[in-house]
C-alpha cells in the first residue's frame, strides 16, 4: 500500500514538472527537467507495479542528476538546492527499509545500488557544506602611512566622518585582534516607530554624529535626539509635528550635521556658552532646513525664519510630497549645502528642480545656487523668480575638499527616470544627468563635470557620497575622488580636474528595440574598477525547489535581456541587471586613506521593468498590480507608467542564485580586488509562505542597505544586511571576526568615537527597513571592549 501511495505522489510531481518544463521548452529552455519528469513517471509506474527495477532506475536518475548539476553549476552548494533537493528527498524515501522490504517480499531491507547512491550523495552534500567556490582569498599588505586626506578621529563630526566622506576613523583601540571582546555598552530606544498611516518605506538609516561631547542623530519622523555618548542617556530631543502619510515615497533621515563657530572652539571658559555657537543642521522629509542649538536643541532664531529655511522657496507650484530631503546636509566652512530628493516617476512633468543651494550657516541667507538648467548663473536667485523644473537631482550627501575649496555633487537622474522620449539631448539638463560635478565652494561656479552614464533610462542615478582620498596609483600620486554607482562602476577621478585616474572604456550597447520614440546611447562607460555583475543565463536562475526554479527559468526566457546592464525597457518586460536599487546605493564605500584600501559591499539583484502605455483616457488613472497593489512609478500625464519589481519566484525568492550581497577589499594602489566574500545570512529573512522569520542562518550572502566603516585598527564594521546582525571583519583579509544579533535590522552606516572615559565606542542604528522587510525597531546600540 505504501508503494502505491508513494508512486502516486511521484507521478503527480512528474506531471506538474512535465507541464512546467513543456512551457520552458517552447521558449527554447533546457530540456533536462522534461527528461527528469519522464524518468520520475517511469519510476512511479514501476513502483506502482511493485517492480524492484524502480529503485535501480531511480538510482541511475540520481547519478544523471548529479552529473547534470555539476555540469551546470559546478560545486556551488547553494545552486545545488533547487536542482537536487526534491530528487534527493525522493531518493532517501525510496531507499528506506519500509519501502524496499515490500518489493523484496521481506527478504531484503536495503537496495544495494540505490542505498549506496543515497549514502554517497549525502556524504557529498555534507562535504559541500565545508566548501564554497565564491570567496576570493587574499591579503592586503599595504603599510600604514600618514595621509593628507583625513577621516574621523576622537569625534565623528560629519556624516561620512569628515567632509571627505571616507567613513574612516583613525582610532585603533579596537583592533582586529581584540574586536572579539566587544560587548554592548548601552542601548537607547527613540520611541519613534512606524504608524499605520506612515509610508511603506519607513526606515531608520541614521548615522550618529559624535561632537560637542554628545551623540546626535535623527529619526524617520525628523526627531533629533542628543545622547550622552558613554551611557546613552538622553540630553535633549526635539518633537516636531509629524506629517504621517503613506503617500511619502521615502520616509527617512540618514543623518544630521554639526557646525561649530571657531570662537566657540577656542573658548574654554566656564561661562555660559552663547546660544547657537554650536549648531545641529537638519534637512527634513518635508523639505525644510533647520538649525538647532547643539547644547539645548532649541531652534537658532537667527537662522532663516525662527530657525528654519523653507526649501520650497523659488520652486514654483509643487505637488504634495514631491520634494523631500533624506540625506544629511553638508556643512563646509561657513556654509550648509543641500541638494534634494523628488518623487521618482510620479509625474511626467512639473517635478521639483534639482538645484544645489548653499546657505550661510549662521543667518540662513542663500549664498549661491547651482541650477542644472542655468549652470553659469550661480548668484542667488531673485525672490520672485522660480528655478526651472524637471532637472537632475542630487539626493545623496555631498562631499567637500576644504583645502582646495571644492564641493562634489553626485547628480542623479531627472524624473521620469526610465523614459527619455521627451528629452532634449542639447539641453543643459542632459549635461548633468548622472554627472559628478565639482563646484567652487565659495561661489558655486562649475569647475568640471564627469558623466557616469549616458542617457540613463534605468534609474542609474548617483546615490553615493563621493569619497576624497590621495592615492599612489601605479606609482603616481593623485588627488582622487571615488564615485560608486548603481551600475557597479567605481569611477576614480582626479578631484581637481575630473579626468579619470583609473582607465574608463566606452563599451557599445544595444540601441535597438524599446518603445516607439525612445533613443538610446550607443555606448556606456565602464571603469577598470567595477563590480558590474556577470551576465545572467538561464543556468543563473535559482529557487528553493525545481518548481520555482523552472518558473524563474521560464520568466528569464520570456523577458528581453541583452546580457548587460543596459537592456532597453519594453512593454512585454525586460530583465534589468543590476536594477534600480543598484550595486551601490546611499551607503557608499569606506576607505582607509593611510593604507589606500577601499572596502565595499556590492549587491546583486535583478529586476523586471515593464512599460505600461498611457492614453489620454488613462493619463491620470492609477495602475495596479494583479493583487491590487498600486504602482509607485505612475508617470502621470506621460507616455508610459513604469512597473518595477524584483525578479523573484512566486514564493518571493530571488530568481538569481546567491550571493545577493558581498564584501570586497581593494588595493587602491593597484586597483586590484584582493579579497571577496559573502556577507549576511538567511536568519530573520521574511519569506511570504512562512508565518515568521526564517530561523536558520545559512551564509548565502544577503542584500545590504547601508555602508561600511573602516578603522585604523584594521577593522571593518558593517550592519546593513537583511538579517539583523552587526559584524566586524579584518580589513586585510575580509575574515569575519565578531558578530552580534540586534533587535532589528541595521540598515544604517555605523560610526565610532572615543569617549571621555578613554574607551572607543562603535554605534549603529537598528530600526529596520520597510521596503527591505527587515525587523522594525527604534534602537541605537553602542559597543566597546570588555
XYZ file of C-alpha atoms in Angstrom:
786
model
C 0.000 0.000 0.000
C 2.845 2.394 0.864
C 4.444 1.765 -2.528
C 1.168 2.647 -4.247
C 0.827 5.936 -2.357
C 4.476 6.789 -2.997
C 4.105 6.029 -6.706
C 1.041 8.267 -6.981
C 2.830 11.170 -5.275
C 5.877 10.758 -7.550
C 3.565 10.631 -10.576
C 1.873 13.889 -9.547
C 5.278 15.550 -9.141
C 6.287 14.255 -12.569
C 3.139 15.532 -14.281
C 3.488 19.018 -12.753
C 7.153 19.122 -13.690
C 6.402 17.922 -17.217
C 3.798 20.651 -17.661
C 6.103 23.394 -16.401
C 9.039 22.138 -18.399
C 6.918 21.951 -21.542
C 6.296 25.682 -21.260
C 10.027 26.276 -20.886
C 10.861 24.038 -23.834
C 8.571 26.093 -26.058
C 10.663 29.133 -25.108
C 13.906 27.370 -26.033
C 14.918 26.488 -22.469
C 16.703 23.487 -21.007
C 15.209 20.056 -21.688
C 16.641 18.473 -18.552
C 13.598 18.759 -16.303
C 11.389 17.317 -19.033
C 13.668 14.268 -19.197
C 13.737 14.064 -15.390
C 9.937 14.307 -15.277
C 9.718 11.423 -17.730
C 12.144 9.479 -15.534
C 10.019 10.168 -12.451
C 6.937 8.996 -14.306
C 8.656 5.742 -15.274
C 9.781 5.298 -11.656
C 6.206 5.856 -10.471
C 4.807 3.275 -12.897
C 7.405 0.658 -11.981
C 6.824 1.299 -8.287
C 3.051 1.052 -8.721
C 3.606 -2.362 -10.355
C 5.812 -3.401 -7.398
C 8.885 -3.697 -9.630
C 12.258 -3.695 -7.879
C 13.665 -2.142 -11.023
C 12.011 1.123 -9.879
C 14.782 1.541 -7.298
C 17.559 0.676 -9.739
C 16.123 3.052 -12.300
C 15.830 5.856 -9.774
C 19.431 5.348 -8.647
C 20.514 5.891 -12.247
C 18.362 9.042 -12.384
C 20.135 10.359 -9.290
C 23.539 9.855 -10.903
C 22.353 11.545 -14.094
C 21.047 14.441 -12.000
C 24.353 14.728 -10.141
C 26.381 14.917 -13.351
C 23.933 17.478 -14.799
C 24.185 19.652 -11.678
C 27.979 19.618 -11.766
C 27.910 20.451 -15.484
C 25.560 23.421 -14.898
C 26.847 24.959 -11.691
C 29.950 23.129 -10.527
C 30.217 22.652 -6.766
C 28.258 25.671 -5.544
C 26.104 24.093 -2.827
C 23.525 26.867 -2.916
C 22.853 26.222 -6.597
C 22.509 22.511 -5.885
C 19.417 23.219 -3.767
C 16.743 23.736 -6.464
C 18.338 21.190 -8.774
C 18.706 18.367 -6.308
C 16.668 18.839 -3.126
C 13.416 17.252 -4.288
C 15.126 14.400 -6.122
C 17.340 13.780 -3.113
C 14.363 13.582 -0.739
C 12.606 11.138 -3.063
C 15.794 9.058 -3.254
C 16.149 8.903 0.527
C 12.495 7.924 0.884
C 12.772 5.143 -1.703
C 15.920 3.791 -0.015
C 14.242 3.408 3.392
C 13.621 -0.181 4.589
C 9.829 0.120 4.758
C 9.793 0.982 1.046
C 12.418 -1.580 -0.008
C 11.143 -4.561 2.063
C 7.736 -4.986 0.348
C 9.419 -5.031 -3.068
C 11.601 -7.955 -1.924
C 8.769 -9.754 -0.077
C 10.534 -9.007 3.198
C 13.796 -10.711 2.173
C 15.854 -7.511 1.954
C 15.742 -4.115 3.643
C 18.452 -2.439 1.613
C 18.716 -1.910 -2.139
C 22.446 -2.098 -2.959
C 22.579 0.449 -5.801
C 20.025 2.959 -4.523
C 21.166 2.668 -0.914
C 24.823 3.216 -1.747
C 23.889 6.038 -4.128
C 21.952 7.831 -1.396
C 24.808 7.403 1.093
C 27.315 8.751 -1.428
C 25.056 11.702 -2.265
C 24.540 12.551 1.415
C 28.284 12.371 2.042
C 28.889 14.625 -0.964
C 26.353 17.196 0.256
C 27.851 17.134 3.754
C 31.274 17.661 2.222
C 29.995 20.634 0.222
C 28.906 22.283 3.460
C 32.612 22.914 4.095
C 33.361 24.226 0.611
C 32.449 27.498 -1.052
C 33.811 28.340 -4.531
C 32.942 32.043 -4.246
C 35.307 33.624 -1.709
C 38.427 35.104 -3.202
C 41.135 34.714 -0.601
C 43.866 37.302 -0.379
C 45.636 39.762 1.884
C 46.127 43.499 1.559
C 49.593 44.212 2.923
C 49.898 47.981 2.363
C 51.787 49.704 5.160
C 50.061 52.417 7.143
C 51.372 55.931 6.400
C 50.144 59.498 7.103
C 47.664 60.850 4.543
C 46.730 64.381 3.552
C 43.086 63.325 3.325
C 41.722 62.591 6.754
C 38.729 60.856 8.221
C 37.388 60.991 11.750
C 39.392 60.996 14.972
C 38.129 61.116 18.547
C 34.857 62.597 17.255
C 32.639 61.704 14.311
C 31.584 65.219 13.369
C 30.257 64.744 9.818
C 28.057 62.199 8.089
C 30.986 60.381 6.441
C 33.320 61.034 9.377
C 34.611 64.215 7.748
C 33.731 66.256 4.668
C 35.970 63.842 2.704
C 33.275 61.169 3.013
C 35.680 58.308 3.753
C 33.789 56.515 6.572
C 37.221 56.026 8.169
C 38.366 56.545 11.758
C 41.966 56.849 12.885
C 41.046 55.264 16.231
C 42.770 51.944 16.876
C 41.878 50.913 20.413
C 39.614 48.283 18.891
C 41.752 46.104 16.626
C 41.370 43.007 14.522
C 42.963 41.093 17.409
C 40.674 42.231 20.238
C 37.414 43.053 18.442
C 36.110 39.646 19.514
C 35.885 41.125 23.019
C 33.277 43.752 22.131
C 30.233 43.933 24.360
C 27.094 46.051 24.488
C 27.810 49.274 26.378
C 24.294 50.677 26.166
C 21.165 50.741 24.033
C 18.671 53.544 23.579
C 15.095 53.440 22.302
C 13.894 56.511 20.433
C 10.197 55.710 20.832
C 9.719 56.754 17.198
C 8.076 53.819 15.420
C 6.186 53.439 12.179
C 2.475 54.222 12.380
C -0.247 52.705 10.216
C -0.562 55.835 8.100
C 3.179 56.161 7.510
C 4.976 55.418 4.270
C 5.788 51.816 3.394
C 9.449 52.738 3.077
C 9.787 53.860 6.662
C 13.432 53.448 7.597
C 15.823 54.234 10.445
C 19.030 54.772 8.450
C 20.767 57.407 10.545
C 24.500 57.534 11.212
C 25.027 59.097 14.659
C 27.407 62.045 14.958
C 29.666 62.486 17.961
C 30.612 66.104 18.584
C 30.404 68.689 21.367
C 30.516 65.871 23.922
C 27.182 64.481 22.660
C 25.822 61.927 20.209
C 23.356 63.308 17.651
C 21.048 61.553 15.189
C 17.640 61.915 13.565
C 14.697 59.530 13.195
C 12.379 58.881 10.281
C 9.871 61.384 11.695
C 12.631 64.010 11.841
C 13.059 63.968 15.569
C 16.598 64.898 16.629
C 17.997 63.137 19.703
C 21.110 64.127 21.664
C 22.567 61.479 23.975
C 25.396 61.095 26.418
C 27.928 59.147 24.314
C 29.148 56.957 27.181
C 25.795 55.982 28.712
C 23.103 56.581 26.104
C 21.208 58.852 28.492
C 19.115 61.421 26.653
C 20.302 65.024 26.905
C 17.587 66.575 24.763
C 15.353 65.722 21.850
C 13.003 67.549 19.523
C 9.432 66.529 18.826
C 8.314 68.159 15.573
C 4.796 67.902 14.242
C 4.881 64.641 12.306
C 3.142 64.522 8.954
C 2.095 60.883 8.671
C 1.338 59.996 5.073
C 1.543 56.700 3.214
C 1.982 58.758 0.028
C 5.528 59.704 1.001
C 7.880 57.719 -1.196
C 10.804 57.761 1.246
C 10.327 58.422 4.936
C 13.814 58.504 6.343
C 16.549 60.766 7.727
C 20.079 59.479 7.231
C 21.824 61.992 9.400
C 22.298 65.486 10.776
C 25.313 67.777 10.500
C 27.350 69.745 13.015
C 28.744 73.269 12.890
C 30.984 74.900 15.454
C 31.939 78.568 15.449
C 35.729 78.843 15.537
C 35.486 81.160 18.531
C 33.441 78.528 20.342
C 36.222 76.002 19.787
C 38.757 78.432 21.267
C 36.588 79.427 24.216
C 37.435 77.163 27.137
C 35.944 79.401 29.801
C 33.398 78.118 32.256
C 30.993 80.887 31.322
C 27.635 80.015 29.823
C 28.200 79.493 26.071
C 26.482 81.801 23.646
C 23.304 80.479 22.041
C 23.872 78.553 18.799
C 27.639 78.982 18.540
C 27.463 75.238 18.046
C 24.698 74.031 15.749
C 22.975 70.899 14.519
C 21.707 71.262 10.954
C 18.871 69.039 9.845
C 17.155 68.656 6.464
C 13.662 67.182 6.802
C 11.484 64.918 4.717
C 9.064 67.817 4.195
C 11.917 69.895 2.733
C 12.904 72.287 5.483
C 16.411 73.119 6.679
C 16.525 73.557 10.440
C 19.264 74.880 12.753
C 19.269 73.765 16.395
C 21.450 74.803 19.285
C 23.766 71.823 19.820
C 23.720 72.255 23.601
C 19.982 72.556 24.169
C 18.117 71.534 21.000
C 16.358 74.885 20.839
C 15.951 76.499 17.442
C 18.506 79.083 16.372
C 16.339 82.172 15.970
C 18.926 83.954 13.804
C 18.773 81.219 11.134
C 16.136 81.808 8.454
C 12.679 82.280 9.924
C 12.765 81.242 13.562
C 15.415 78.608 12.955
C 14.401 77.183 9.617
C 14.587 77.734 5.873
C 11.747 76.527 3.683
C 13.354 74.661 0.795
C 10.165 75.015 -1.255
C 11.191 78.622 -1.867
C 11.573 79.531 -5.561
C 10.483 76.030 -6.581
C 7.182 77.094 -8.098
C 3.975 75.153 -7.631
C 4.717 71.717 -6.218
C 2.591 68.674 -5.584
C 2.289 67.251 -2.065
C 5.354 65.216 -1.016
C 7.036 65.915 -4.371
C 10.109 67.479 -2.713
C 11.883 65.883 0.231
C 15.240 65.663 1.981
C 16.615 62.309 3.103
C 20.363 62.972 3.250
C 22.412 64.850 5.805
C 23.202 68.400 4.658
C 26.854 69.219 4.009
C 28.480 71.719 6.391
C 31.616 73.123 4.741
C 33.258 76.167 6.254
C 30.531 78.721 6.975
C 28.082 77.168 4.507
C 25.434 74.489 4.750
C 24.758 72.974 1.331
C 21.795 70.845 0.251
C 20.538 69.072 -2.832
C 17.149 67.412 -2.817
C 15.082 64.318 -3.454
C 11.962 64.094 -5.582
C 9.264 61.510 -6.119
C 10.588 59.105 -8.763
C 8.407 58.706 -11.830
C 5.391 60.247 -10.161
C 4.632 62.719 -12.925
C 5.999 63.221 -16.401
C 6.498 66.957 -15.823
C 6.289 69.560 -13.072
C 8.860 67.830 -10.861
C 10.955 69.939 -8.443
C 14.230 71.444 -9.591
C 17.474 69.703 -8.730
C 19.136 72.979 -7.732
C 22.052 72.823 -5.281
C 21.774 75.583 -2.675
C 24.377 76.926 -0.263
C 23.166 78.882 2.777
C 25.054 80.895 5.335
C 25.200 78.563 8.327
C 24.532 81.434 10.746
C 21.858 83.503 9.019
C 20.299 81.011 6.627
C 20.683 83.505 3.767
C 21.178 81.994 0.324
C 24.822 82.488 -0.709
C 24.808 80.708 -4.086
C 22.763 78.258 -6.103
C 23.813 75.869 -8.844
C 20.859 75.226 -11.138
C 21.457 72.476 -13.747
C 19.233 74.398 -16.166
C 21.315 77.598 -15.749
C 24.768 76.401 -14.678
C 26.559 79.655 -15.470
C 24.457 81.793 -13.143
C 25.164 80.896 -9.519
C 24.232 84.230 -7.934
C 21.309 83.846 -5.510
C 18.006 83.692 -7.351
C 15.680 86.699 -7.130
C 12.976 86.427 -4.506
C 10.194 86.369 -7.107
C 11.934 84.021 -9.579
C 11.494 80.262 -9.997
C 14.020 77.538 -10.706
C 13.167 75.578 -13.884
C 11.610 72.228 -13.030
C 12.399 68.694 -14.229
C 16.180 68.900 -13.846
C 18.554 66.243 -12.423
C 18.632 65.991 -8.644
C 21.383 65.111 -6.173
C 19.635 63.287 -3.350
C 22.738 61.807 -1.683
C 25.118 63.520 0.702
C 27.710 65.827 -0.854
C 31.445 65.983 -0.096
C 33.911 68.868 0.108
C 37.632 69.373 -0.334
C 38.125 72.260 2.079
C 41.798 72.723 1.204
C 41.086 73.229 -2.498
C 37.694 74.888 -1.999
C 35.624 72.360 -3.963
C 32.212 70.761 -3.426
C 31.408 67.434 -5.094
C 27.815 66.854 -6.174
C 26.686 63.368 -7.306
C 23.829 64.335 -9.620
C 21.343 61.645 -10.495
C 18.527 61.399 -12.957
C 15.569 63.661 -13.585
C 12.094 62.203 -13.293
C 10.824 60.223 -15.155
C 13.927 58.101 -14.669
C 13.186 55.289 -17.127
C 11.790 57.255 -20.077
C 13.638 59.575 -22.419
C 11.162 60.054 -25.244
C 10.737 63.749 -24.460
C 14.348 64.521 -23.546
C 16.255 67.220 -25.396
C 19.778 65.939 -26.000
C 21.091 69.501 -26.400
C 19.734 70.884 -23.131
C 21.777 71.637 -20.034
C 19.659 69.072 -18.230
C 21.251 66.244 -20.199
C 24.753 67.501 -19.427
C 24.160 66.996 -15.718
C 22.075 63.817 -15.784
C 24.102 61.221 -13.821
C 27.115 63.516 -13.600
C 29.611 64.041 -10.818
C 30.105 67.793 -10.591
C 32.803 69.829 -8.849
C 31.747 73.316 -7.763
C 33.659 76.220 -6.270
C 32.876 76.190 -2.567
C 32.631 79.974 -2.246
C 30.674 80.798 -5.408
C 29.096 77.590 -6.697
C 30.818 78.066 -10.067
C 31.214 74.917 -12.151
C 34.785 73.599 -12.193
C 34.255 70.289 -14.021
C 31.742 67.518 -14.579
C 32.018 63.829 -15.357
C 29.198 61.745 -16.849
C 28.818 58.388 -15.083
C 26.241 57.078 -17.566
C 24.921 58.143 -20.937
C 21.210 58.933 -21.397
C 20.195 56.997 -18.302
C 16.959 55.058 -18.883
C 17.258 52.683 -15.921
C 17.244 54.930 -12.804
C 21.024 54.667 -12.527
C 21.351 57.928 -10.624
C 24.437 58.502 -8.475
C 23.293 57.669 -4.931
C 26.582 57.502 -3.039
C 28.539 60.184 -1.252
C 31.791 60.712 -3.214
C 34.952 59.823 -1.294
C 38.050 62.022 -1.440
C 41.419 60.340 -0.977
C 45.017 60.832 -2.089
C 46.312 57.678 -3.767
C 49.503 56.482 -5.411
C 48.079 54.640 -8.382
C 50.747 52.629 -10.152
C 53.411 54.774 -8.510
C 51.893 58.161 -9.389
C 50.423 60.421 -6.699
C 46.870 61.530 -7.487
C 44.315 63.617 -5.528
C 41.324 61.379 -6.229
C 37.565 61.387 -5.851
C 35.861 57.991 -5.988
C 32.260 57.719 -7.142
C 30.378 54.421 -6.605
C 27.411 53.929 -8.958
C 24.322 51.786 -9.204
C 25.697 50.061 -12.295
C 28.635 48.820 -10.221
C 31.283 51.194 -11.556
C 33.723 52.835 -9.167
C 34.947 55.854 -11.088
C 38.318 57.040 -9.785
C 38.895 60.608 -10.984
C 41.383 63.369 -10.332
C 39.359 65.553 -7.993
C 40.954 68.770 -9.266
C 40.378 68.129 -12.989
C 37.724 65.412 -13.279
C 39.988 63.323 -15.518
C 39.934 59.537 -14.984
C 42.789 58.154 -12.897
C 41.729 54.555 -13.460
C 41.027 53.786 -17.141
C 37.438 54.087 -18.379
C 36.212 52.353 -21.531
C 33.136 53.309 -23.539
C 31.516 49.952 -24.401
C 28.993 49.518 -27.187
C 25.439 48.669 -26.131
C 22.206 47.936 -27.958
C 20.291 50.831 -29.468
C 17.563 48.659 -30.996
C 14.132 47.905 -29.640
C 12.463 49.552 -26.714
C 9.287 51.560 -27.210
C 8.499 53.872 -30.121
C 10.317 57.171 -29.945
C 12.899 56.060 -27.393
C 16.522 56.938 -28.073
C 19.487 55.047 -26.656
C 23.112 55.998 -26.182
C 25.421 53.934 -28.366
C 27.981 53.452 -25.582
C 28.185 53.336 -21.806
C 31.229 53.992 -19.572
C 32.841 51.077 -17.748
C 35.601 51.770 -15.221
C 38.526 49.376 -14.873
C 37.492 49.213 -11.203
C 33.983 47.864 -11.220
C 31.695 45.285 -9.667
C 29.243 45.085 -12.541
C 27.660 41.636 -12.096
C 28.487 38.901 -14.565
C 25.784 38.467 -17.249
C 22.937 36.128 -16.418
C 21.996 32.970 -18.287
C 19.179 30.503 -17.794
C 21.603 28.497 -15.643
C 21.826 31.501 -13.292
C 18.205 31.099 -12.245
C 17.582 29.885 -8.735
C 14.880 28.847 -6.273
C 14.401 26.515 -3.339
C 12.792 23.743 -5.414
C 12.733 22.597 -9.025
C 9.326 24.229 -9.423
C 10.210 27.813 -8.574
C 13.499 27.424 -10.425
C 11.581 26.296 -13.515
C 9.274 29.266 -13.057
C 12.292 31.598 -12.913
C 13.839 29.933 -15.969
C 10.599 30.448 -17.852
C 10.404 34.106 -16.793
C 14.026 34.602 -17.853
C 13.198 33.255 -21.300
C 10.117 35.478 -21.596
C 11.921 38.736 -20.792
C 14.161 40.750 -23.041
C 17.742 40.620 -21.797
C 20.784 41.716 -23.783
C 23.326 40.275 -21.365
C 24.382 43.667 -19.976
C 23.028 46.324 -17.573
C 21.680 48.485 -20.425
C 18.890 46.320 -21.852
C 16.059 48.557 -23.169
C 12.787 48.525 -21.222
C 9.802 47.149 -23.127
C 6.048 46.740 -22.831
C 6.446 42.943 -22.696
C 9.016 43.220 -19.908
C 12.795 43.418 -19.727
C 15.294 41.942 -17.308
C 17.454 44.736 -15.868
C 20.555 43.573 -14.007
C 21.513 45.318 -11.834
C 18.197 47.054 -11.213
C 17.310 50.441 -9.799
C 18.473 49.550 -6.266
C 21.875 49.182 -7.809
C 25.163 47.537 -6.937
C 25.974 50.547 -4.743
C 23.468 52.841 -3.115
C 23.471 55.569 -0.456
C 25.717 53.513 1.867
C 28.689 54.251 -0.421
C 32.100 52.732 0.412
C 34.684 53.034 3.193
C 38.300 53.988 2.512
C 41.346 53.758 4.741
C 43.467 56.668 3.402
C 46.503 55.674 5.428
C 46.745 52.289 3.703
C 44.885 53.220 0.484
C 42.373 50.405 0.944
C 38.747 50.512 -0.206
C 36.041 48.374 1.389
C 32.701 47.962 -0.375
C 29.578 45.805 -0.141
C 28.285 45.352 -3.723
C 24.774 43.940 -4.200
C 23.487 41.527 -6.877
C 19.756 41.735 -7.594
C 17.872 41.552 -10.886
C 14.646 43.415 -11.661
C 11.865 43.275 -14.183
C 10.938 46.573 -15.864
C 7.633 46.776 -17.713
C 6.374 49.883 -19.508
C 2.602 50.353 -19.494
C 1.196 52.518 -22.256
C -0.801 55.529 -21.147
C -3.559 57.010 -23.220
C -5.428 60.321 -22.899
C -8.144 58.351 -21.106
C -5.710 56.835 -18.599
C -3.361 59.792 -18.212
C -4.239 60.366 -14.553
C -5.607 56.956 -13.548
C -3.639 54.828 -11.111
C -2.404 51.469 -12.353
C -2.452 48.381 -10.179
C -0.732 45.034 -9.967
C -2.692 41.801 -10.244
C -3.022 41.635 -6.467
C -4.477 45.135 -6.327
C -1.369 46.981 -5.168
C -0.816 50.424 -6.737
C 2.366 51.231 -8.609
C 4.723 53.909 -7.381
C 6.101 54.715 -10.811
C 2.919 56.080 -12.348
C 4.382 58.852 -14.526
C 1.006 60.595 -14.739
C 0.457 62.547 -17.978
C 3.391 60.695 -19.516
C 3.710 58.203 -22.346
C 4.123 55.172 -20.087
C 3.739 54.116 -16.497
C 6.661 52.055 -15.256
C 6.294 48.846 -13.269
C 9.473 47.761 -11.477
C 9.578 44.550 -9.496
C 12.349 42.309 -8.253
C 12.899 39.246 -10.425
C 11.579 36.690 -7.963
C 9.658 33.427 -7.921
C 6.075 33.110 -6.750
C 7.451 32.368 -3.290
C 9.188 35.740 -3.201
C 12.634 34.159 -3.502
C 15.122 35.985 -5.775
C 15.363 34.276 -9.147
C 19.118 34.743 -9.357
C 21.381 32.498 -7.331
C 23.119 33.855 -4.241
C 25.206 35.676 -3.209
C 22.965 38.718 -3.271
C 25.414 40.582 -1.063
C 29.217 40.534 -0.965
C 32.073 42.411 0.650
C 35.309 43.250 -1.123
C 38.691 44.709 -0.279
C 40.508 46.712 -2.976
C 44.126 47.887 -3.022
C 43.787 51.398 -4.449
C 47.473 51.498 -5.342
C 46.905 48.818 -7.963
C 43.138 48.752 -8.429
C 43.147 45.018 -7.679
C 40.396 43.344 -5.660
C 42.455 41.410 -3.128
C 39.626 39.619 -1.356
C 35.912 38.951 -1.784
C 33.386 37.089 0.349
C 29.702 36.648 1.078
C 28.104 38.767 3.820
C 24.897 38.071 5.691
C 22.787 35.001 6.348
C 19.192 33.910 5.876
C 18.331 34.255 9.567
C 15.422 36.643 10.185
C 14.617 36.696 6.466
C 10.934 37.363 5.808
C 9.517 34.814 3.342
C 5.942 35.088 2.109
C 4.979 31.470 2.752
C 6.375 31.336 6.313
C 4.396 32.582 9.345
C 7.502 34.078 10.967
C 11.059 34.953 10.077
C 13.395 32.292 8.720
C 15.042 30.764 11.822
C 18.305 29.413 10.373
C 21.275 31.488 9.288
C 22.572 29.957 6.072
C 25.550 32.089 4.926
C 24.351 32.700 1.374
C 25.263 36.386 1.122
C 22.376 38.774 1.723
C 21.364 42.157 0.361
C 22.908 45.014 2.328
C 21.414 48.504 2.502
C 23.823 50.772 4.344
C 27.552 51.390 4.326
C 30.701 50.017 5.965
C 33.029 51.730 8.438
C 36.795 51.057 8.457
C 39.223 51.967 11.242
C 42.967 52.248 11.799
C 42.631 49.112 13.912
C 42.270 47.251 10.589
C 38.637 46.523 11.358
C 35.602 46.858 9.087
C 32.251 47.306 10.851
C 29.123 46.537 8.860
C 25.439 46.117 9.654
C 23.099 46.687 6.698
C 22.470 43.031 5.798
C 18.917 41.724 5.863
C 19.475 39.532 8.916
C 19.615 41.884 11.943
C 23.336 41.260 12.542
C 26.170 43.687 13.221
C 29.592 42.324 12.229
C 33.296 43.107 12.264
C 35.774 41.938 9.640
C 39.545 42.028 9.157
C 40.150 44.749 6.557
C 43.277 42.918 5.381
C 41.591 39.626 4.527
C 37.821 40.045 4.930
C 37.758 37.376 7.633
C 34.730 37.561 9.947
C 35.991 38.424 13.441
C 32.892 39.203 15.511
C 29.129 39.398 15.189
C 26.113 40.100 17.335
C 22.403 39.798 16.626
C 20.442 43.026 17.039
C 16.814 43.532 17.956
C 16.010 44.907 14.483
C 17.521 45.367 11.051
C 20.557 47.659 10.974
C 20.077 49.250 7.565
C 22.390 52.069 8.530
C 26.063 53.012 8.493
C 27.859 52.801 11.856
C 30.184 55.401 13.363
C 32.864 55.285 16.030
C 34.331 57.723 18.578
C 36.461 57.987 21.695
C 34.529 58.519 24.907
C 35.665 60.770 27.700
C 36.194 57.547 29.675
C 39.058 56.665 27.301
C 37.063 53.888 25.616
C 36.449 53.565 21.880
C 32.764 53.093 21.061
C 31.061 51.834 17.909
C 27.400 52.794 17.443
C 24.726 51.756 14.970
C 21.026 52.432 14.464
C 18.821 49.346 14.391
C 15.335 50.183 13.200
C 14.725 48.081 10.095
C 13.756 48.987 6.560
C 10.162 49.000 5.353
C 10.893 48.086 1.727
C 13.582 45.530 2.550
C 11.248 43.860 5.032
C 13.687 43.638 7.936
C 12.563 43.696 11.548
C 11.394 47.151 12.614
C 12.623 48.837 15.764
C 13.849 52.087 17.320
C 17.233 51.236 18.835
C 20.627 52.867 18.825
C 23.220 50.428 20.154
C 26.767 51.150 21.341
C 29.620 48.666 21.788
C 33.014 48.837 23.479
C 35.688 46.397 24.630
C 35.040 44.440 27.785
